[in-house]
PDB file of C-alpha atoms in Angstrom:
ATOM      1  CA  MET A   1      -9.916   6.978 -36.296  1.00 45.00           C
ATOM      2  CA  LYS A   2      -8.938   4.831 -39.295  1.00 43.00           C
ATOM      3  CA  LYS A   3      -9.328   7.649 -41.820  1.00 47.00           C
ATOM      4  CA  HIS A   4      -7.637  10.059 -39.421  1.00 45.00           C
ATOM      5  CA  SER A   5      -4.644   7.740 -38.975  1.00 44.00           C
ATOM      6  CA  GLN A   6      -4.321   7.098 -42.694  1.00 46.00           C
ATOM      7  CA  LYS A   7      -4.240  10.853 -43.332  1.00 48.00           C
ATOM      8  CA  MET A   8      -1.567  11.222 -40.687  1.00 46.00           C
ATOM      9  CA  LEU A   9       0.577   8.541 -42.324  1.00 45.00           C
ATOM     10  CA  ILE A  10       0.213  10.051 -45.792  1.00 46.00           C
ATOM     11  CA  TYR A  11       1.156  13.545 -44.574  1.00 45.00           C
ATOM     12  CA  LEU A  12       4.155  12.283 -42.633  1.00 46.00           C
ATOM     13  CA  ILE A  13       5.540  10.211 -45.513  1.00 45.00           C
ATOM     14  CA  ILE A  14       5.014  12.914 -48.151  1.00 44.00           C
ATOM     15  CA  LEU A  15       6.386  15.765 -46.064  1.00 44.00           C
ATOM     16  CA  ILE A  16       9.378  13.844 -44.710  1.00 45.00           C
ATOM     17  CA  SER A  17      10.224  12.735 -48.257  1.00 44.00           C
ATOM     18  CA  ALA A  18       9.991  16.305 -49.512  1.00 43.00           C
ATOM     19  CA  PHE A  19      12.061  17.512 -46.604  1.00 41.00           C
ATOM     20  CA  SER A  20      14.789  14.972 -47.329  1.00 41.00           C
ATOM     21  CA  LYS A  21      14.979  16.047 -50.974  1.00 41.00           C
ATOM     22  CA  ILE A  22      15.312  19.695 -49.988  1.00 40.00           C
ATOM     23  CA  SER A  23      18.033  18.986 -47.459  1.00 40.00           C
ATOM     24  CA  ALA A  24      20.005  16.881 -49.951  1.00 40.00           C
ATOM     25  CA  LYS A  25      20.633  19.901 -52.195  1.00 41.00           C
ATOM     26  CA  GLY A  26      24.113  21.327 -52.265  1.00 37.00           C
ATOM     27  CA  ASN A  27      23.069  24.810 -51.201  1.00 38.00           C
ATOM     28  CA  ASP A  28      21.986  23.413 -47.833  1.00 41.00           C
ATOM     29  CA  THR A  29      25.610  22.838 -46.901  1.00 38.00           C
ATOM     30  CA  VAL A  30      26.579  25.236 -44.145  1.00 37.00           C
ATOM     31  CA  ALA A  31      29.524  25.879 -41.893  1.00 38.00           C
ATOM     32  CA  VAL A  32      29.483  24.869 -38.245  1.00 40.00           C
ATOM     33  CA  LYS A  33      32.053  25.071 -35.512  1.00 43.00           C
ATOM     34  CA  ASN A  34      33.742  21.817 -34.601  1.00 45.00           C
ATOM     35  CA  PRO A  35      35.955  22.504 -31.599  1.00 43.00           C
ATOM     36  CA  LYS A  36      38.847  20.296 -30.628  1.00 44.00           C
ATOM     37  CA  GLN A  37      38.586  21.533 -27.055  1.00 45.00           C
ATOM     38  CA  ASP A  38      35.651  22.206 -24.774  1.00 45.00           C
ATOM     39  CA  SER A  39      35.796  25.940 -25.339  1.00 40.00           C
ATOM     40  CA  ILE A  40      33.224  28.421 -26.558  1.00 39.00           C
ATOM     41  CA  MET A  41      35.897  30.085 -28.673  1.00 37.00           C
ATOM     42  CA  ALA A  42      36.473  27.095 -30.969  1.00 40.00           C
ATOM     43  CA  THR A  43      37.060  27.885 -34.629  1.00 36.00           C
ATOM     44  CA  THR A  44      37.408  24.610 -36.552  1.00 38.00           C
ATOM     45  CA  ILE A  45      34.887  24.550 -39.407  1.00 38.00           C
ATOM     46  CA  GLN A  46      33.100  21.599 -40.967  1.00 45.00           C
ATOM     47  CA  LYS A  47      30.087  21.059 -43.177  1.00 52.00           C
ATOM     48  CA  SER A  48      26.691  20.301 -41.655  1.00 58.00           C
ATOM     49  CA  THR A  49      24.055  18.702 -43.846  1.00 68.00           C
ATOM     50  CA  LEU A  50      20.958  16.634 -43.228  1.00 73.00           C
ATOM     51  CA  ASN A  51      21.375  13.570 -45.417  1.00 77.00           C
ATOM     52  CA  TYR A  52      18.135  11.978 -46.548  1.00 82.00           C
ATOM     53  CA  LYS A  53      19.455   8.621 -45.338  1.00 85.00           C
ATOM     54  CA  SER A  54      19.299   9.890 -41.765  1.00 86.00           C
ATOM     55  CA  LEU A  55      15.508  10.214 -42.147  1.00 91.00           C
ATOM     56  CA  ILE A  56      14.848   6.656 -43.319  1.00 94.00           C
ATOM     57  CA  ILE A  57      14.929   4.971 -39.908  1.00 95.00           C
ATOM     58  CA  PRO A  58      12.861   7.554 -37.999  1.00 96.00           C
ATOM     59  CA  ALA A  59      10.359   7.773 -40.871  1.00 96.00           C
ATOM     60  CA  ALA A  60       9.961   3.986 -40.806  1.00 97.00           C
ATOM     61  CA  PHE A  61       9.420   3.973 -37.041  1.00 98.00           C
ATOM     62  CA  ILE A  62       6.908   6.821 -37.210  1.00 97.00           C
ATOM     63  CA  GLY A  63       5.098   5.171 -40.116  1.00 97.00           C
ATOM     64  CA  TYR A  64       4.831   1.914 -38.193  1.00 97.00           C
ATOM     65  CA  GLY A  65       3.471   3.654 -35.131  1.00 97.00           C
ATOM     66  CA  VAL A  66       0.870   5.589 -37.121  1.00 97.00           C
ATOM     67  CA  ALA A  67      -0.171   2.458 -39.000  1.00 96.00           C
ATOM     68  CA  GLY A  68      -0.564   0.684 -35.666  1.00 95.00           C
ATOM     69  CA  LEU A  69      -3.463   2.992 -34.854  1.00 96.00           C
ATOM     70  CA  SER A  70      -5.660   1.527 -37.583  1.00 94.00           C
ATOM     71  CA  VAL A  71      -4.069  -1.457 -39.377  1.00 96.00           C
ATOM     72  CA  ARG A  72      -5.703  -4.582 -37.985  1.00 95.00           C
ATOM     73  CA  GLY A  73      -2.615  -6.772 -37.850  1.00 96.00           C
ATOM     74  CA  LEU A  74      -0.548  -4.149 -36.039  1.00 96.00           C
ATOM     75  CA  LYS A  75      -3.366  -3.368 -33.602  1.00 96.00           C
ATOM     76  CA  GLU A  76      -3.574  -7.068 -32.783  1.00 96.00           C
ATOM     77  CA  LEU A  77       0.185  -7.129 -32.245  1.00 97.00           C
ATOM     78  CA  ASN A  78      -0.207  -4.256 -29.773  1.00 97.00           C
ATOM     79  CA  ARG A  79      -2.846  -6.189 -27.862  1.00 97.00           C
ATOM     80  CA  ASP A  80      -0.921  -9.483 -28.002  1.00 96.00           C
ATOM     81  CA  THR A  81       2.177  -7.769 -26.620  1.00 96.00           C
ATOM     82  CA  LYS A  82       0.171  -6.395 -23.695  1.00 96.00           C
ATOM     83  CA  ILE A  83      -1.388  -9.805 -23.028  1.00 96.00           C
ATOM     84  CA  GLU A  84       2.038 -11.440 -23.031  1.00 95.00           C
ATOM     85  CA  ILE A  85       3.378  -8.831 -20.611  1.00 95.00           C
ATOM     86  CA  ASP A  86       0.366  -9.195 -18.293  1.00 94.00           C
ATOM     87  CA  GLU A  87       0.788 -12.969 -18.178  1.00 93.00           C
ATOM     88  CA  HIS A  88       4.291 -12.583 -16.744  1.00 90.00           C
ATOM     89  CA  GLN A  89       3.157  -9.912 -14.267  1.00 85.00           C
ATOM     90  CA  PRO A  90       6.445  -7.980 -14.285  1.00 89.00           C
ATOM     91  CA  THR A  91       7.424  -5.788 -11.366  1.00 88.00           C
ATOM     92  CA  ARG A  92       6.586  -2.203 -12.250  1.00 89.00           C
ATOM     93  CA  VAL A  93       9.325   0.299 -11.528  1.00 90.00           C
ATOM     94  CA  LYS A  94       9.720   3.991 -12.284  1.00 90.00           C
ATOM     95  CA  PHE A  95      13.298   3.831 -13.558  1.00 93.00           C
ATOM     96  CA  ASP A  96      12.064   4.849 -17.009  1.00 96.00           C
ATOM     97  CA  ASP A  97      11.358   8.325 -15.639  1.00 96.00           C
ATOM     98  CA  TYR A  98      15.115   8.740 -15.152  1.00 96.00           C
ATOM     99  CA  THR A  99      16.770   6.554 -17.799  1.00 97.00           C
ATOM    100  CA  GLN A 100      15.205   8.651 -20.563  1.00 97.00           C
ATOM    101  CA  TYR A 101      17.695  11.416 -19.720  1.00 97.00           C
ATOM    102  CA  ALA A 102      20.701   9.182 -18.981  1.00 97.00           C
ATOM    103  CA  PRO A 103      22.528   9.423 -22.363  1.00 97.00           C
ATOM    104  CA  GLY A 104      22.434  13.214 -22.372  1.00 97.00           C
ATOM    105  CA  LEU A 105      23.672  13.416 -18.801  1.00 97.00           C
ATOM    106  CA  ILE A 106      26.462  10.961 -19.612  1.00 97.00           C
ATOM    107  CA  VAL A 107      27.647  13.226 -22.444  1.00 97.00           C
ATOM    108  CA  TYR A 108      28.034  16.125 -20.030  1.00 96.00           C
ATOM    109  CA  GLY A 109      29.656  13.867 -17.440  1.00 96.00           C
ATOM    110  CA  LEU A 110      32.182  12.550 -19.941  1.00 96.00           C
ATOM    111  CA  ASN A 111      33.084  16.074 -20.998  1.00 93.00           C
ATOM    112  CA  LEU A 112      33.623  17.072 -17.375  1.00 94.00           C
ATOM    113  CA  ALA A 113      35.898  14.026 -17.055  1.00 94.00           C
ATOM    114  CA  GLY A 114      37.934  15.189 -20.049  1.00 93.00           C
ATOM    115  CA  VAL A 115      36.387  12.958 -22.746  1.00 94.00           C
ATOM    116  CA  LYS A 116      35.606  15.575 -25.384  1.00 91.00           C
ATOM    117  CA  GLY A 117      32.711  15.258 -27.770  1.00 93.00           C
ATOM    118  CA  LYS A 118      32.092  16.837 -31.152  1.00 93.00           C
ATOM    119  CA  HIS A 119      30.942  20.212 -29.816  1.00 94.00           C
ATOM    120  CA  ASN A 120      31.900  22.540 -27.008  1.00 93.00           C
ATOM    121  CA  LEU A 121      29.728  23.178 -23.941  1.00 93.00           C
ATOM    122  CA  ARG A 122      27.771  26.084 -25.425  1.00 94.00           C
ATOM    123  CA  ASP A 123      27.132  24.478 -28.802  1.00 96.00           C
ATOM    124  CA  ARG A 124      26.168  21.071 -27.471  1.00 95.00           C
ATOM    125  CA  THR A 125      23.771  22.682 -25.009  1.00 96.00           C
ATOM    126  CA  ILE A 126      22.042  24.572 -27.824  1.00 96.00           C
ATOM    127  CA  ILE A 127      21.749  21.356 -29.840  1.00 97.00           C
ATOM    128  CA  TYR A 128      20.500  19.327 -26.885  1.00 97.00           C
ATOM    129  CA  ALA A 129      17.926  21.926 -25.853  1.00 96.00           C
ATOM    130  CA  SER A 130      16.736  22.208 -29.467  1.00 96.00           C
ATOM    131  CA  SER A 131      16.291  18.446 -29.766  1.00 97.00           C
ATOM    132  CA  GLN A 132      14.190  18.325 -26.602  1.00 97.00           C
ATOM    133  CA  LEU A 133      12.013  21.217 -27.746  1.00 97.00           C
ATOM    134  CA  ILE A 134      11.481  19.629 -31.157  1.00 97.00           C
ATOM    135  CA  ALA A 135      10.618  16.270 -29.592  1.00 97.00           C
ATOM    136  CA  ALA A 136       8.052  17.959 -27.339  1.00 97.00           C
ATOM    137  CA  ALA A 137       6.642  19.893 -30.310  1.00 97.00           C
ATOM    138  CA  PHE A 138       6.026  16.602 -32.087  1.00 96.00           C
ATOM    139  CA  THR A 139       4.709  14.447 -29.260  1.00 97.00           C
ATOM    140  CA  LEU A 140       2.606  16.735 -27.059  1.00 96.00           C
ATOM    141  CA  PRO A 141       0.215  18.008 -29.770  1.00 97.00           C
ATOM    142  CA  LEU A 142      -0.189  14.486 -31.149  1.00 97.00           C
ATOM    143  CA  LYS A 143      -1.240  13.154 -27.754  1.00 97.00           C
ATOM    144  CA  TYR A 144      -4.142  15.606 -27.670  1.00 96.00           C
ATOM    145  CA  MET A 145      -5.018  15.110 -31.340  1.00 96.00           C
ATOM    146  CA  VAL A 146      -4.949  11.310 -31.542  1.00 96.00           C
ATOM    147  CA  LYS A 147      -6.416  10.672 -28.069  1.00 96.00           C
ATOM    148  CA  GLU A 148      -5.415   7.025 -27.912  1.00 97.00           C
ATOM    149  CA  GLU A 149      -6.305   5.357 -24.608  1.00 97.00           C
ATOM    150  CA  ARG A 150      -3.406   4.033 -22.561  1.00 97.00           C
ATOM    151  CA  PRO A 151      -3.252   0.282 -21.861  1.00 97.00           C
ATOM    152  CA  ASP A 152      -3.990   0.956 -18.178  1.00 95.00           C
ATOM    153  CA  ARG A 153      -6.918   3.212 -19.199  1.00 95.00           C
ATOM    154  CA  SER A 154      -5.602   6.065 -17.065  1.00 95.00           C
ATOM    155  CA  ASN A 155      -6.087   8.656 -19.842  1.00 96.00           C
ATOM    156  CA  THR A 156      -6.148   9.116 -23.618  1.00 96.00           C
ATOM    157  CA  MET A 157      -2.611  10.410 -24.149  1.00 97.00           C
ATOM    158  CA  SER A 158      -0.887   7.191 -25.157  1.00 97.00           C
ATOM    159  CA  PHE A 159       0.273   7.997 -28.708  1.00 98.00           C
ATOM    160  CA  PRO A 160       3.134   8.613 -29.141  1.00 97.00           C
ATOM    161  CA  SER A 161       5.351   7.757 -26.173  1.00 97.00           C
ATOM    162  CA  GLY A 162       6.955  10.942 -24.890  1.00 97.00           C
ATOM    163  CA  HIS A 163       9.359   8.949 -22.727  1.00 97.00           C
ATOM    164  CA  ALA A 164      10.571   6.990 -25.746  1.00 98.00           C
ATOM    165  CA  ALA A 165      10.952  10.181 -27.775  1.00 98.00           C
ATOM    166  CA  THR A 166      13.018  11.803 -25.027  1.00 98.00           C
ATOM    167  CA  ALA A 167      15.109   8.667 -24.487  1.00 98.00           C
ATOM    168  CA  PHE A 168      15.997   8.174 -28.135  1.00 98.00           C
ATOM    169  CA  SER A 169      16.615  11.874 -28.744  1.00 98.00           C
ATOM    170  CA  ASN A 170      19.130  11.661 -25.878  1.00 98.00           C
ATOM    171  CA  ALA A 171      20.682   8.468 -27.247  1.00 98.00           C
ATOM    172  CA  GLN A 172      20.964   9.963 -30.731  1.00 97.00           C
ATOM    173  CA  PHE A 173      22.560  13.052 -29.203  1.00 98.00           C
ATOM    174  CA  MET A 174      25.222  10.876 -27.566  1.00 97.00           C
ATOM    175  CA  PHE A 175      25.731   8.993 -30.826  1.00 97.00           C
ATOM    176  CA  ARG A 176      26.245  12.179 -32.831  1.00 96.00           C
ATOM    177  CA  GLU A 177      28.681  13.610 -30.291  1.00 96.00           C
ATOM    178  CA  TYR A 178      30.999  10.578 -30.196  1.00 97.00           C
ATOM    179  CA  LYS A 179      30.502   8.610 -33.419  1.00 95.00           C
ATOM    180  CA  ASP A 180      33.558  10.169 -35.081  1.00 94.00           C
ATOM    181  CA  THR A 181      35.918   9.490 -32.174  1.00 93.00           C
ATOM    182  CA  ASN A 182      34.642   6.396 -30.347  1.00 94.00           C
ATOM    183  CA  ILE A 183      31.913   4.365 -32.048  1.00 95.00           C
ATOM    184  CA  TRP A 184      31.358   2.018 -29.095  1.00 96.00           C
ATOM    185  CA  LEU A 185      30.992   4.914 -26.700  1.00 96.00           C
ATOM    186  CA  SER A 186      28.584   6.616 -29.084  1.00 96.00           C
ATOM    187  CA  LEU A 187      26.318   3.547 -29.095  1.00 97.00           C
ATOM    188  CA  SER A 188      26.245   3.164 -25.328  1.00 96.00           C
ATOM    189  CA  GLY A 189      23.253   5.478 -24.922  1.00 97.00           C
ATOM    190  CA  TYR A 190      20.885   3.209 -26.838  1.00 98.00           C
ATOM    191  CA  PRO A 191      20.566   0.513 -24.116  1.00 97.00           C
ATOM    192  CA  PHE A 192      19.189   3.211 -21.795  1.00 98.00           C
ATOM    193  CA  ALA A 193      16.727   4.286 -24.482  1.00 98.00           C
ATOM    194  CA  ILE A 194      15.631   0.708 -25.192  1.00 98.00           C
ATOM    195  CA  PHE A 195      15.209   0.077 -21.468  1.00 97.00           C
ATOM    196  CA  THR A 196      13.010   3.159 -21.237  1.00 98.00           C
ATOM    197  CA  GLY A 197      10.822   2.091 -24.145  1.00 97.00           C
ATOM    198  CA  VAL A 198      10.439  -1.470 -22.883  1.00 97.00           C
ATOM    199  CA  TYR A 199       9.500  -0.330 -19.401  1.00 96.00           C
ATOM    200  CA  ARG A 200       6.853   2.028 -20.734  1.00 97.00           C
ATOM    201  CA  MET A 201       5.137  -1.146 -21.920  1.00 97.00           C
ATOM    202  CA  LEU A 202       5.959  -3.191 -18.802  1.00 96.00           C
ATOM    203  CA  ASN A 203       4.500  -0.383 -16.693  1.00 96.00           C
ATOM    204  CA  ASP A 204       1.320  -0.627 -18.786  1.00 96.00           C
ATOM    205  CA  LYS A 205       1.598   2.980 -19.970  1.00 96.00           C
ATOM    206  CA  HIS A 206       2.059   2.449 -23.706  1.00 97.00           C
ATOM    207  CA  TRP A 207       1.294   0.095 -26.561  1.00 98.00           C
ATOM    208  CA  LEU A 208       4.117  -1.232 -28.709  1.00 97.00           C
ATOM    209  CA  GLY A 209       3.206   1.126 -31.568  1.00 97.00           C
ATOM    210  CA  ASP A 210       3.370   4.142 -29.236  1.00 98.00           C
ATOM    211  CA  VAL A 211       6.940   3.292 -28.254  1.00 98.00           C
ATOM    212  CA  VAL A 212       8.034   2.636 -31.835  1.00 98.00           C
ATOM    213  CA  ALA A 213       6.592   5.969 -32.981  1.00 98.00           C
ATOM    214  CA  GLY A 214       8.217   7.754 -30.037  1.00 98.00           C
ATOM    215  CA  THR A 215      11.533   6.211 -31.038  1.00 98.00           C
ATOM    216  CA  GLY A 216      11.194   7.655 -34.524  1.00 97.00           C
ATOM    217  CA  PHE A 217      10.235  11.112 -33.293  1.00 98.00           C
ATOM    218  CA  GLY A 218      13.160  11.110 -30.863  1.00 98.00           C
ATOM    219  CA  ILE A 219      15.773  10.241 -33.479  1.00 97.00           C
ATOM    220  CA  LEU A 220      14.249  12.681 -35.957  1.00 97.00           C
ATOM    221  CA  SER A 221      14.254  15.485 -33.375  1.00 97.00           C
ATOM    222  CA  THR A 222      17.979  15.175 -32.733  1.00 97.00           C
ATOM    223  CA  GLU A 223      18.805  14.962 -36.439  1.00 96.00           C
ATOM    224  CA  LEU A 224      16.819  18.146 -37.024  1.00 96.00           C
ATOM    225  CA  ALA A 225      18.538  19.829 -34.069  1.00 96.00           C
ATOM    226  CA  TYR A 226      22.002  19.166 -35.520  1.00 96.00           C
ATOM    227  CA  TRP A 227      20.920  20.380 -38.936  1.00 95.00           C
ATOM    228  CA  LEU A 228      19.329  23.534 -37.525  1.00 95.00           C
ATOM    229  CA  PHE A 229      22.210  24.371 -35.187  1.00 95.00           C
ATOM    230  CA  PRO A 230      24.192  26.581 -37.628  1.00 94.00           C
ATOM    231  CA  ARG A 231      21.071  28.619 -38.300  1.00 92.00           C
ATOM    232  CA  ILE A 232      20.224  28.935 -34.611  1.00 93.00           C
ATOM    233  CA  ASN A 233      23.837  29.839 -33.855  1.00 91.00           C
ATOM    234  CA  ASN A 234      23.739  32.602 -36.482  1.00 92.00           C
ATOM    235  CA  LEU A 235      20.577  34.011 -34.916  1.00 91.00           C
ATOM    236  CA  LEU A 236      22.152  33.998 -31.462  1.00 89.00           C
ATOM    237  CA  THR A 237      25.386  35.609 -32.618  1.00 87.00           C
ATOM    238  CA  GLY A 238      23.711  38.059 -35.000  1.00 81.00           C
ATOM    239  CA  LYS A 239      25.656  36.723 -37.972  1.00 70.00           C
ATOM    240  CA  LYS A 240      24.053  36.248 -41.353  1.00 59.00           C
ATOM    241  CA  ASN A 241      25.404  34.546 -44.440  1.00 54.00           C
ATOM    242  CA  LYS A 242      23.860  35.970 -47.598  1.00 49.00           C
ATOM    243  CA  ASN A 243      24.588  32.742 -49.439  1.00 51.00           C
ATOM    244  CA  GLN A 244      22.909  30.604 -46.794  1.00 51.00           C
ATOM    245  CA  SER A 245      19.276  29.628 -47.111  1.00 53.00           C
ATOM    246  CA  SER A 246      17.006  29.484 -44.080  1.00 52.00           C
ATOM    247  CA  ALA A 247      14.369  26.989 -43.127  1.00 53.00           C
ATOM    248  CA  MET A 248      11.753  26.351 -40.476  1.00 54.00           C
ATOM    249  CA  ILE A 249      10.430  22.920 -39.546  1.00 54.00           C
ATOM    250  CA  MET A 250       7.312  22.452 -37.459  1.00 54.00           C
ATOM    251  CA  PRO A 251       4.486  19.973 -36.954  1.00 56.00           C
ATOM    252  CA  PHE A 252       1.051  21.107 -38.102  1.00 53.00           C
ATOM    253  CA  TYR A 253      -2.585  20.123 -37.742  1.00 51.00           C
ATOM    254  CA  GLN A 254      -5.161  20.953 -40.383  1.00 53.00           C
ATOM    255  CA  ASN A 255      -8.481  19.409 -41.390  1.00 55.00           C
ATOM    256  CA  LYS A 256      -8.047  16.613 -38.839  1.00 50.00           C
ATOM    257  CA  ALA A 257      -4.660  15.645 -40.283  1.00 54.00           C
ATOM    258  CA  VAL A 258      -1.233  16.052 -38.729  1.00 51.00           C
ATOM    259  CA  GLY A 259       2.141  16.288 -40.447  1.00 54.00           C
ATOM    260  CA  ILE A 260       5.526  17.967 -40.645  1.00 53.00           C
ATOM    261  CA  GLY A 261       5.651  21.346 -42.378  1.00 56.00           C
ATOM    262  CA  VAL A 262       8.737  22.858 -43.965  1.00 52.00           C
ATOM    263  CA  ILE A 263       9.092  26.572 -44.814  1.00 54.00           C
ATOM    264  CA  LYS A 264      12.263  27.372 -46.750  1.00 53.00           C
ATOM    265  CA  ASN A 265      13.712  30.666 -48.016  1.00 55.00           C
ATOM    266  CA  PHE A 266      16.493  30.765 -50.611  1.00 49.00           C
TER     267      PHE A 266
END
């Protein structure tokens, strides 16, 4: 497991670093609709780029979680956290099954109430659906590959936390939709995400490292969804910009190592 985890960490760091360098190039700047009203026929244009700085935090979280699978000090911290939780015998509730989706639902509720976000109904739905698919593409295969036993020993699908990934992808979605108009509103989804992650540990379903890694995958998934949106939108509308490069991002598994693959056409 130690060699396996170290390979995972190396692949993730190298590929995320390469991905950030590619996305920082000027020819990755593309046009995307930025409607002032919640209408599918919006026409305001703005640039959409994936800045390498947006990958630092999720890469750090993912790196920590992967290291926690084999690094002695971090494994002990996982166990100590569980012991501390067990000593207090917290009441186990299932709210985390619902709070993971709360930020995304709030975005739609606010738009129905007239509080407009960055994108219209169609565009935000494409972005949101993409982020959830990407998060699942990261977390589900890893659960079967890593086979880490849950704290409650119910199965071996502990790493990474899918609930945390979903929760933080939702929170990041809310942040991206409102950060340019209302910073405090944009941050209000994170308490729901933190609550979800904490209760995955209180409910004895995940180790600390699982939740931290899930947090990173969730944030990364939403960032990728926003960056990919112009390309997905072009595919859906049948439009093609000859000056626009295309890219595909996907997790991969090869020779007992997992990572993030990038295929790019210029």
